[in-house]
Tab-separated table of C-alpha atoms and ligand atoms in Angstrom:
chain	number	residue	atom	x	y	z
A	187	UNK	CA	-9.709	-14.061	-25.404
A	188	UNK	CA	-12.360	-13.769	-22.723
A	189	UNK	CA	-12.383	-12.189	-19.318
A	190	UNK	CA	-11.712	-14.162	-16.223
A	191	UNK	CA	-14.719	-14.538	-13.913
A	192	UNK	CA	-14.650	-12.485	-10.739
A	193	UNK	CA	-13.733	-14.660	-7.819
A	194	UNK	CA	-16.767	-13.726	-5.767
A	195	UNK	CA	-19.552	-13.882	-8.259
A	196	UNK	CA	-22.077	-14.921	-5.631
A	197	UNK	CA	-21.856	-13.031	-2.417
A	198	UNK	CA	-22.633	-14.820	0.769
A	199	UNK	CA	-26.249	-14.076	1.713
A	200	UNK	CA	-25.254	-13.962	5.381
A	201	UNK	CA	-23.874	-10.711	6.594
A	202	UNK	CA	-20.213	-10.627	5.872
A	203	UNK	CA	-17.584	-8.180	6.977
A	204	UNK	CA	-14.390	-7.678	5.051
A	205	UNK	CA	-11.918	-10.395	5.991
A	206	UNK	CA	-8.397	-10.822	4.636
A	207	UNK	CA	-6.359	-13.998	4.959
A	208	UNK	CA	-2.713	-14.775	5.455
A	209	UNK	CA	-0.913	-18.091	5.106
A	210	UNK	CA	-0.319	-19.928	8.373
A	211	UNK	CA	3.227	-20.741	7.284
A	212	UNK	CA	4.064	-17.392	5.753
A	213	UNK	CA	5.486	-16.113	2.494
A	214	UNK	CA	8.791	-16.128	0.619
A	215	UNK	CA	10.506	-14.367	-2.265
A	216	UNK	CA	10.762	-16.607	-5.300
A	217	UNK	CA	13.666	-15.405	-7.425
A	218	UNK	CA	12.997	-17.941	-10.187
A	219	UNK	CA	9.259	-17.476	-10.656
A	220	UNK	CA	8.126	-16.101	-14.003
A	221	UNK	CA	4.748	-14.661	-14.912
A	222	UNK	CA	2.781	-17.056	-17.082
A	223	UNK	CA	0.013	-19.598	-17.141
A	224	UNK	CA	-3.672	-19.078	-17.746
A	225	UNK	CA	-4.178	-16.150	-15.401
A	226	UNK	CA	-1.457	-14.010	-16.809
A	227	UNK	CA	-1.542	-10.268	-16.300
A	228	UNK	CA	-1.981	-7.739	-19.075
A	229	UNK	CA	-0.158	-4.443	-19.117
A	230	UNK	CA	-3.203	-2.490	-17.987
A	231	UNK	CA	-3.552	-4.785	-15.005
A	232	UNK	CA	-6.587	-6.803	-16.042
A	233	UNK	CA	-6.371	-10.545	-16.081
A	234	UNK	CA	-7.285	-12.339	-19.227
A	235	UNK	CA	-7.417	-15.926	-20.322
A	236	UNK	CA	-5.395	-16.425	-23.436
A	237	UNK	CA	-6.671	-18.650	-26.142
A	238	UNK	CA	-4.546	-17.344	-28.961
A	239	UNK	CA	-0.888	-18.374	-29.235
A	240	UNK	CA	0.111	-15.303	-31.252
A	241	UNK	CA	-1.432	-13.026	-28.638
A	242	UNK	CA	0.546	-14.841	-25.992
A	243	UNK	CA	3.792	-14.287	-27.888
A	244	UNK	CA	3.199	-10.541	-28.299
A	245	UNK	CA	2.405	-10.196	-24.630
A	246	UNK	CA	5.474	-12.125	-23.555
A	247	UNK	CA	7.654	-9.831	-25.625
A	248	UNK	CA	6.069	-6.710	-24.128
A	249	UNK	CA	6.373	-8.136	-20.646
A	250	UNK	CA	10.059	-8.539	-21.167
A	251	UNK	CA	10.202	-4.762	-21.238
A	252	UNK	CA	7.451	-3.690	-18.832
A	253	UNK	CA	7.286	-6.503	-16.289
A	254	UNK	CA	6.131	-7.778	-13.934
A	255	UNK	CA	9.556	-9.149	-13.066
A	256	UNK	CA	10.833	-11.591	-10.470
A	257	UNK	CA	11.270	-11.819	-7.584
A	258	UNK	CA	7.685	-12.626	-6.710
A	259	UNK	CA	6.189	-12.879	-3.252
A	260	UNK	CA	4.410	-16.226	-2.905
A	261	UNK	CA	2.866	-18.120	-0.025
A	262	UNK	CA	5.112	-20.988	0.997
A	263	UNK	CA	4.169	-24.384	-0.471
A	264	UNK	CA	3.976	-25.767	3.095
A	265	UNK	CA	0.883	-23.615	3.758
A	266	UNK	CA	-1.804	-25.698	5.457
A	267	UNK	CA	-4.382	-23.026	6.266
A	268	UNK	CA	-5.097	-19.336	6.610
A	269	UNK	CA	-5.572	-16.878	9.447
A	270	UNK	CA	-8.438	-14.419	8.940
A	271	UNK	CA	-8.217	-10.748	9.908
A	272	UNK	CA	-11.105	-8.271	10.130
A	273	UNK	CA	-8.903	-5.515	8.814
A	274	UNK	CA	-11.281	-2.557	9.125
A	275	UNK	CA	-12.227	-3.324	12.749
A	276	UNK	CA	-8.978	-4.826	14.048
A	277	UNK	CA	-6.364	-2.811	12.164
A	278	UNK	CA	-7.828	0.665	11.552
A	279	UNK	CA	-4.357	2.205	11.131
A	280	UNK	CA	-3.070	-0.410	8.691
A	281	UNK	CA	-2.676	2.095	5.841
A	282	UNK	CA	-0.364	4.140	8.057
A	283	UNK	CA	1.671	1.051	8.959
A	284	UNK	CA	1.866	0.143	5.284
A	285	UNK	CA	3.209	3.600	4.420
A	286	UNK	CA	6.084	2.979	6.846
A	287	UNK	CA	7.105	-0.435	5.492
A	288	UNK	CA	10.766	-0.465	4.418
A	289	UNK	CA	10.433	-1.344	0.716
A	290	UNK	CA	13.051	-4.103	0.746
A	291	UNK	CA	12.563	-7.869	0.527
A	292	UNK	CA	12.950	-8.088	4.299
A	293	UNK	CA	10.583	-5.232	5.171
A	294	UNK	CA	7.897	-6.417	2.780
A	295	UNK	CA	8.140	-10.036	3.916
A	296	UNK	CA	7.609	-8.950	7.505
A	297	UNK	CA	4.425	-7.076	6.538
A	298	UNK	CA	3.157	-9.971	4.389
A	299	UNK	CA	3.761	-12.500	7.171
A	300	UNK	CA	1.525	-10.384	9.395
A	301	UNK	CA	-1.188	-9.312	6.951
A	302	UNK	CA	-0.934	-11.436	3.799
A	303	UNK	CA	-0.622	-10.341	0.195
A	304	UNK	CA	-2.008	-7.046	-1.107
A	305	UNK	CA	-4.358	-8.509	-3.712
A	306	UNK	CA	-5.454	-11.890	-4.997
A	307	UNK	CA	-2.179	-11.853	-6.884
A	308	UNK	CA	-0.648	-9.462	-9.364
A	309	UNK	CA	-0.236	-12.288	-11.832
A	310	UNK	CA	-0.084	-16.045	-12.065
A	311	UNK	CA	3.466	-17.290	-11.952
A	312	UNK	CA	5.230	-20.479	-12.912
A	313	UNK	CA	7.885	-21.635	-10.507
A	314	UNK	CA	9.848	-24.837	-9.885
A	315	UNK	CA	8.679	-24.627	-6.241
A	316	UNK	CA	5.160	-25.407	-7.400
A	317	UNK	CA	6.042	-27.865	-10.122
A	318	UNK	CA	4.250	-31.166	-10.066
A	319	UNK	CA	6.701	-33.951	-10.856
A	320	UNK	CA	5.434	-36.340	-13.486
A	321	UNK	CA	4.098	-39.491	-11.917
A	322	UNK	CA	3.510	-37.684	-8.621
A	323	UNK	CA	0.587	-39.154	-6.716
A	324	UNK	CA	-1.812	-37.674	-4.227
A	325	UNK	CA	-4.213	-34.800	-4.238
A	326	UNK	CA	-3.407	-32.307	-6.917
A	327	UNK	CA	-6.254	-29.976	-6.025
A	328	UNK	CA	-6.064	-27.795	-2.964
A	329	UNK	CA	-8.197	-24.845	-1.988
A	330	UNK	CA	-6.372	-21.573	-1.445
A	331	UNK	CA	-7.261	-18.732	0.883
A	332	UNK	CA	-9.816	-17.236	-1.436
A	333	UNK	CA	-11.447	-20.410	-2.618
A	334	UNK	CA	-9.301	-20.496	-5.710
A	335	UNK	CA	-8.726	-24.088	-6.561
A	336	UNK	CA	-5.135	-24.731	-7.410
A	337	UNK	CA	-5.082	-27.235	-10.212
A	338	UNK	CA	-2.425	-28.532	-12.443
A	339	UNK	CA	-1.883	-26.758	-15.649
A	340	UNK	CA	-0.650	-28.708	-18.570
A	341	UNK	CA	0.475	-27.866	-22.038
A	342	UNK	CA	2.555	-24.758	-21.447
A	343	UNK	CA	5.809	-26.609	-21.294
A	344	UNK	CA	6.843	-30.177	-20.848
A	345	UNK	CA	6.469	-29.637	-17.122
A	346	UNK	CA	3.326	-29.318	-15.082
A	347	UNK	CA	2.778	-26.384	-12.794
A	348	UNK	CA	0.242	-25.652	-10.114
A	349	UNK	CA	-1.730	-22.421	-10.457
A	350	UNK	CA	-0.233	-20.001	-8.004
A	351	UNK	CA	-0.512	-16.235	-7.774
A	352	UNK	CA	2.280	-13.873	-6.835
A	353	UNK	CA	3.097	-10.196	-6.439
A	354	UNK	CA	6.386	-8.806	-7.699
A	355	UNK	CA	8.832	-6.856	-5.563
A	356	UNK	CA	8.330	-3.914	-7.918
A	357	UNK	CA	4.553	-4.050	-7.423
A	358	UNK	CA	4.969	-3.916	-3.625
A	359	UNK	CA	7.545	-1.153	-3.806
A	360	UNK	CA	5.329	0.981	-6.019
A	361	UNK	CA	2.298	0.507	-3.779
A	362	UNK	CA	4.251	1.320	-0.599
A	363	UNK	CA	5.720	4.395	-2.308
A	364	UNK	CA	2.301	5.666	-3.399
A	365	UNK	CA	0.872	5.203	0.095
A	366	UNK	CA	3.923	6.831	1.697
A	367	UNK	CA	3.610	9.831	-0.622
A	368	UNK	CA	-0.082	10.293	0.107
A	369	UNK	CA	0.471	9.926	3.867
A	370	UNK	CA	3.356	12.423	3.745
A	371	UNK	CA	1.120	15.032	2.099
A	372	UNK	CA	-1.839	14.241	4.357
A	373	UNK	CA	0.193	14.484	7.563
A	374	UNK	CA	1.844	17.724	6.449
A	375	UNK	CA	-1.576	19.170	5.625
A	376	UNK	CA	-3.031	18.015	8.922
A	377	UNK	CA	-0.186	19.689	10.835
A	378	UNK	CA	-0.033	22.679	8.425
A	379	UNK	CA	3.637	21.756	8.133
A	380	UNK	CA	4.912	24.192	5.513
A	381	UNK	CA	8.495	22.938	6.057
A	382	UNK	CA	7.444	19.736	4.317
A	383	UNK	CA	4.918	21.235	1.898
A	384	UNK	CA	7.356	23.789	0.467
A	385	UNK	CA	9.561	20.838	-0.533
A	386	UNK	CA	6.659	19.274	-2.443
A	387	UNK	CA	4.657	22.177	-3.906
A	388	UNK	CA	6.153	24.979	-5.999
A	389	UNK	CA	4.802	28.011	-7.810
A	390	UNK	CA	5.907	29.402	-11.132
A	391	UNK	CA	5.172	33.061	-10.570
A	392	UNK	CA	1.429	33.524	-10.495
A	393	UNK	CA	0.861	31.321	-13.505
A	394	UNK	CA	1.220	27.730	-12.445
A	395	UNK	CA	1.575	25.455	-9.444
A	396	UNK	CA	3.344	22.103	-9.550
A	397	UNK	CA	4.437	19.284	-7.274
A	398	UNK	CA	7.352	16.915	-6.942
A	399	UNK	CA	7.562	13.680	-4.941
A	400	UNK	CA	10.592	11.434	-4.465
A	401	UNK	CA	10.748	8.074	-2.678
A	402	UNK	CA	13.085	9.260	0.076
A	403	UNK	CA	12.089	9.655	3.712
A	404	UNK	CA	11.092	12.853	5.463
A	405	UNK	CA	14.503	13.468	7.041
A	406	UNK	CA	16.190	13.163	3.649
A	407	UNK	CA	13.622	15.463	2.059
A	408	UNK	CA	14.415	18.146	4.634
A	409	UNK	CA	18.014	18.196	3.379
A	410	UNK	CA	16.747	20.024	0.302
A	411	UNK	CA	15.996	23.734	0.411
A	412	UNK	CA	12.687	23.697	-1.445
A	413	UNK	CA	10.641	21.898	-4.106
A	414	UNK	CA	12.527	23.539	-7.001
A	415	UNK	CA	15.764	22.140	-5.614
A	416	UNK	CA	14.173	18.680	-5.250
A	417	UNK	CA	12.923	18.975	-8.827
A	418	UNK	CA	16.390	19.879	-10.125
A	419	UNK	CA	17.805	16.856	-8.306
A	420	UNK	CA	15.340	14.559	-10.092
A	421	UNK	CA	16.985	15.262	-13.456
A	422	UNK	CA	18.825	12.115	-14.578
A	423	UNK	CA	22.300	13.753	-14.352
A	424	UNK	CA	21.730	14.565	-10.692
A	425	UNK	CA	20.345	11.240	-9.454
A	426	UNK	CA	23.421	10.649	-7.330
A	427	UNK	CA	21.976	13.244	-4.950
A	428	UNK	CA	19.391	10.696	-3.853
A	429	UNK	CA	21.442	7.519	-3.854
A	430	UNK	CA	22.612	7.832	-0.278
A	431	UNK	CA	19.014	8.063	0.891
A	432	UNK	CA	17.760	4.849	-0.712
A	433	UNK	CA	18.184	1.269	0.522
A	434	UNK	CA	20.259	-0.828	-1.876
A	435	UNK	CA	17.296	-2.776	-3.297
A	436	UNK	CA	15.230	0.338	-3.952
A	437	UNK	CA	15.475	2.305	-7.174
A	438	UNK	CA	14.830	6.029	-7.333
A	439	UNK	CA	11.253	6.880	-8.135
A	440	UNK	CA	9.917	10.380	-8.722
A	441	UNK	CA	6.634	11.962	-9.692
A	442	UNK	CA	6.194	15.577	-10.714
A	443	UNK	CA	4.086	17.847	-12.872
A	444	UNK	CA	1.715	20.793	-12.889
A	445	UNK	CA	-1.292	20.557	-10.614
A	446	UNK	CA	-3.002	23.476	-12.332
A	447	UNK	CA	-2.012	26.408	-14.506
A	448	UNK	CA	-3.511	29.593	-15.807
A	449	UNK	CA	-3.644	28.166	-19.317
A	450	UNK	CA	-4.984	24.612	-19.040
A	451	UNK	CA	-8.355	22.972	-18.617
A	452	UNK	CA	-7.862	23.150	-14.855
A	453	UNK	CA	-8.138	26.950	-15.024
A	454	UNK	CA	-11.258	26.811	-12.867
A	455	UNK	CA	-9.344	24.967	-10.166
A	456	UNK	CA	-6.385	27.289	-10.582
A	457	UNK	CA	-8.559	30.325	-9.945
A	458	UNK	CA	-9.330	28.915	-6.479
A	459	UNK	CA	-5.636	28.859	-5.552
A	460	UNK	CA	-3.951	31.909	-4.078
A	461	UNK	CA	-0.475	32.458	-5.567
A	462	UNK	CA	2.146	31.216	-3.117
A	463	UNK	CA	-0.337	29.107	-1.149
A	464	UNK	CA	0.827	25.580	-0.385
A	465	UNK	CA	-2.181	24.162	1.425
A	466	UNK	CA	-4.905	24.053	-1.206
A	467	UNK	CA	-2.619	22.749	-3.996
A	468	UNK	CA	-1.372	20.063	-1.567
A	469	UNK	CA	-4.953	19.162	-0.724
A	470	UNK	CA	-5.684	18.808	-4.426
A	471	UNK	CA	-2.619	16.603	-4.831
A	472	UNK	CA	-3.859	14.398	-1.985
A	473	UNK	CA	-7.390	14.294	-3.399
A	474	UNK	CA	-6.246	13.182	-6.839
A	475	UNK	CA	-3.785	10.584	-5.481
A	476	UNK	CA	-6.477	8.982	-3.320
A	477	UNK	CA	-9.058	9.080	-6.108
A	478	UNK	CA	-6.678	7.366	-8.510
A	479	UNK	CA	-6.244	4.491	-6.073
A	480	UNK	CA	-9.935	4.260	-5.159
A	481	UNK	CA	-10.658	3.875	-8.850
A	482	UNK	CA	-8.146	1.061	-9.202
A	483	UNK	CA	-8.655	-0.696	-5.852
A	484	UNK	CA	-12.378	-0.829	-5.516
A	485	UNK	CA	-14.748	-0.798	-2.543
A	486	UNK	CA	-18.347	-1.740	-3.279
A	487	UNK	CA	-21.531	-1.070	-1.306
A	488	UNK	CA	-23.337	-4.001	0.331
A	489	UNK	CA	-26.430	-4.419	2.480
A	490	UNK	CA	-26.110	-6.122	5.843
A	491	UNK	CA	-28.808	-7.307	8.207
A	492	UNK	CA	-28.514	-5.882	11.716
A	493	UNK	CA	-29.728	-7.350	15.040
A	494	UNK	CA	-33.150	-5.743	14.574
A	495	UNK	CA	-33.453	-7.181	11.057
A	496	UNK	CA	-32.987	-3.807	9.410
A	497	UNK	CA	-30.817	-3.381	6.365
A	498	UNK	CA	-27.659	-1.405	6.996
A	499	UNK	CA	-25.099	-0.012	4.565
A	500	UNK	CA	-21.657	-1.588	4.438
A	501	UNK	CA	-18.726	-0.875	2.165
A	502	UNK	CA	-16.830	-3.966	1.100
A	503	UNK	CA	-13.230	-3.581	-0.132
A	504	UNK	CA	-12.111	-6.027	-2.791
A	505	UNK	CA	-8.675	-6.719	-1.391
A	506	UNK	CA	-6.172	-5.472	1.171
A	507	UNK	CA	-5.082	-2.514	-0.957
A	508	UNK	CA	-8.721	-1.489	-1.433
A	509	UNK	CA	-9.234	-1.752	2.325
A	510	UNK	CA	-6.224	0.441	3.098
A	511	UNK	CA	-7.175	3.139	0.598
A	512	UNK	CA	-10.727	2.984	1.971
A	513	UNK	CA	-9.290	3.550	5.468
A	514	UNK	CA	-7.477	6.570	4.084
A	515	UNK	CA	-10.697	7.811	2.475
A	516	UNK	CA	-12.532	7.518	5.817
A	517	UNK	CA	-9.767	9.540	7.447
A	518	UNK	CA	-9.820	12.332	4.911
A	519	UNK	CA	-13.599	12.763	5.064
A	520	UNK	CA	-13.307	12.942	8.849
A	521	UNK	CA	-15.048	9.674	9.740
A	522	UNK	CA	-11.833	8.399	11.268
A	523	UNK	CA	-9.229	10.306	13.233
A	524	UNK	CA	-5.621	9.365	13.850
A	525	UNK	CA	-2.852	10.877	15.927
A	526	UNK	CA	0.733	9.925	16.587
A	527	UNK	CA	1.359	9.052	20.228
A	528	UNK	CA	3.627	11.762	21.657
A	529	UNK	CA	5.684	9.137	23.483
A	530	UNK	CA	6.098	6.110	21.184
A	531	UNK	CA	5.413	7.897	17.878
A	532	UNK	CA	3.068	5.159	16.617
A	533	UNK	CA	-0.299	5.968	15.074
A	534	UNK	CA	-3.451	5.509	17.131
A	535	UNK	CA	-7.121	5.514	16.173
A	536	UNK	CA	-8.536	8.419	18.204
A	537	UNK	CA	-11.944	8.557	16.504
A	538	UNK	CA	-13.792	7.863	19.764
A	539	UNK	CA	-11.215	9.465	22.049
A	540	UNK	CA	-11.318	12.955	23.571
A	541	UNK	CA	-10.021	15.701	21.282
A	542	UNK	CA	-7.035	16.387	23.549
A	543	UNK	CA	-5.785	12.752	23.380
A	544	UNK	CA	-2.006	12.870	23.031
A	545	UNK	CA	-0.575	9.510	24.121
A	546	UNK	CA	-1.387	5.841	24.692
A	547	UNK	CA	-2.374	5.326	28.348
A	548	UNK	CA	0.160	2.456	28.465
A	549	UNK	CA	2.899	4.741	27.186
A	550	UNK	CA	1.974	7.435	29.706
A	551	UNK	CA	2.039	4.828	32.484
A	552	UNK	CA	5.402	3.476	31.426
A	553	UNK	CA	6.769	7.013	31.284
A	554	UNK	CA	5.412	7.756	34.788
A	555	UNK	CA	6.938	4.590	36.214
A	556	UNK	CA	10.255	5.390	34.558
A	557	UNK	CA	10.230	8.954	35.890
A	558	UNK	CA	9.377	7.693	39.352
A	559	UNK	CA	12.244	5.185	39.240
A	560	UNK	CA	14.634	7.857	38.056
A	561	UNK	CA	13.551	10.126	40.907
A	562	UNK	CA	14.046	7.344	43.448
A	563	UNK	CA	17.415	6.592	41.927
A	564	UNK	CA	18.543	10.202	42.079
A	565	UNK	CA	17.298	10.449	45.680
A	566	UNK	CA	19.311	7.361	46.460
A	567	UNK	CA	22.340	8.972	44.903
A	568	UNK	CA	21.944	12.397	46.571
A	569	UNK	CA	21.197	10.896	49.961
A	570	UNK	CA	24.108	8.590	49.563
A	571	UNK	CA	22.139	5.638	50.924
A	572	UNK	CA	24.074	3.267	48.825
A	573	UNK	CA	27.346	5.097	49.276
B	831	ZN	ZN1	2.427	5.239	22.506
């Protein structure tokens, strides 16, 4: 067994901003695809090339239990090219959009058709859609979005498959859930919204502080009295409490545990918390969730040449997930600022806007026009001009 080579071993010597690509013909859910091939995934998420048949067998057995499972999101075979997107410059609120994706096949497909996959592929998959019929003529090598040459793989079965990478539904659902959880905590902290925080953070006397997160939306969460009640509902016997709040394709997912206690190695941290306080424990929860993702989805420093030929720092995300967690990082450290528009409710980048920004100018305009029309209409009615 030896490690797969990183896909960008030699970085472009020109200055390069982070660009992510999506298929020009879009994506689809492949219900038949199975993980396999040379670039198979291991359980810890690293990709390895298998040379040992016994190793392959053991891994296949484990995968049967742990996944990844079909369906897999793949780019359609009809793909002829890729659209680039400068994510950091053109879509600064993408992590907030991602957090709001409905985690169903339909919701995810819509996001992928706009922004592409999340990574270079969770795993290589084998699927009849990418099978090369024996005796088939023509070019068998095509270059994918990331310069990965798709070639024919032989020897696995009697059939020949092209090398194609996919991301499972479960992978997408887990990533959306994690982002939604972090955004929920961040937004509640930003607004000092204790109505939300008291349903996430709970204290055990003055001895310990814990958290609980469930993959239901904010409105559903508010149906519970407090975090202890949410925690009780996460016990397997009580799962029915959540069923009504989840789309059919989505399984219940919960995360809970102590953030810090009087007795553990996080005593130092615990001593900074004031019993009953929700804000600092929530901030710690946010900090550790973001750090976990930044460790997994990496952003690396680069040097770029500016117009005056000086070297400037640039942080280069590895993939779309890295870019979105990096956006989140920039927000939390205060380099980027976001607000929800008070009219349309969508997020806006207000980093360079005045501090009292509250709505999109377009939204304000539309609202003014509407108000004006309504006034005219009511004048028409009261004056009886049309009567
Ligand atoms: Zn708006």
